[in-house]
Amino acid sequence: MNRLHKIQMGLTRVQALETEVDDLGGYYFMNDKSSYEFGKKLAKKLQVLANLKEEENYEDVADRLSEDAVDDRPVETTKVGLQLTFDEAWRCKKKWQ
């Protein structure tokens, strides 16, 4: 199955957002203002994530591959093991009769 383009784009946007949120985690709060700024940035990122979830329809996530994805190639049958030994013995028996 092939992942749909819209699904791939959505995943890419979520991964980018995840990286941005991870970068926010490095804040050290010296005072209430920095804590407030962090909260505002985090709320904005959460809103972007909620918007992504609402705008996309994730019912279909992949397309089926076409049936022609594999080429049929003819294969020669080969005899191995006991079948080969039996056939050789049978030929010898027929030859000596």
XYZ file of C-alpha atoms in Angstrom:
97
model
C 0.000 0.000 0.000
C 1.142 3.523 -0.732
C 0.682 6.269 1.832
C -1.512 9.039 0.456
C 0.191 12.367 -0.277
C -2.096 14.269 2.091
C -1.229 11.845 4.894
C 2.493 12.245 4.225
C 2.155 16.031 4.246
C 0.156 15.921 7.493
C 2.783 13.717 9.140
C 5.526 16.068 7.988
C 3.690 19.047 9.495
C 3.132 17.197 12.779
C 6.805 16.182 12.947
C 7.859 19.798 12.362
C 5.473 20.924 15.093
C 6.825 18.244 17.415
C 10.351 19.563 16.882
C 9.199 23.093 17.674
C 7.510 21.913 20.891
C 10.639 19.983 21.891
C 12.628 23.181 21.437
C 10.197 24.968 23.768
C 11.010 22.444 26.496
C 14.451 23.998 27.009
C 13.090 27.133 28.652
C 14.195 28.034 32.146
C 11.761 30.317 33.910
C 13.453 33.201 35.646
C 10.226 35.010 36.380
C 6.486 35.025 35.786
C 6.810 36.821 32.459
C 8.964 34.069 30.930
C 6.538 31.463 32.247
C 3.658 33.408 30.693
C 5.480 33.673 27.338
C 6.149 29.940 27.391
C 2.469 29.266 28.087
C 1.423 31.498 25.192
C 3.810 29.749 22.771
C 2.692 26.322 23.937
C -1.000 27.244 23.620
C -0.353 28.498 20.082
C 1.350 25.212 19.122
C -1.525 23.208 20.616
C -4.006 25.284 18.609
C -2.036 24.620 15.406
C -2.114 20.889 16.207
C -5.872 20.995 16.853
C -6.370 22.793 13.530
C -4.324 20.139 11.722
C -6.460 17.431 13.236
C -9.709 19.162 12.248
C -8.796 20.099 8.691
C -7.614 16.675 7.564
C -9.808 13.682 6.798
C -7.882 10.626 7.956
C -10.389 7.949 6.918
C -8.277 6.866 3.942
C -4.580 6.740 4.712
C -3.261 4.625 1.824
C -3.949 3.532 -1.732
C -3.734 -0.033 -2.884
C -0.891 -0.824 -5.232
C -1.799 -1.785 -8.750
C -1.821 -5.472 -9.552
C 0.985 -5.000 -12.102
C 3.591 -4.209 -9.442
C 5.341 -7.541 -10.130
C 6.270 -8.916 -13.540
C 5.621 -12.601 -14.125
C 8.687 -14.397 -15.366
C 8.704 -17.932 -16.714
C 10.581 -20.380 -14.530
C 12.086 -23.612 -15.773
C 11.436 -26.601 -13.590
C 14.529 -28.433 -12.418
C 14.709 -31.873 -10.966
C 16.719 -32.394 -7.829
C 17.216 -35.025 -5.197
C 15.436 -38.379 -5.511
C 13.431 -37.383 -8.604
C 16.660 -36.854 -10.571
C 18.093 -40.173 -9.357
C 14.864 -41.996 -10.173
C 14.740 -40.548 -13.699
C 18.354 -41.562 -14.375
C 17.721 -45.099 -13.107
C 14.562 -45.352 -15.199
C 16.434 -44.267 -18.350
C 19.142 -46.870 -17.692
C 16.522 -49.595 -17.171
C 14.764 -48.661 -20.446
C 18.110 -48.530 -22.269
C 19.107 -52.090 -21.197
C 15.775 -53.713 -22.016
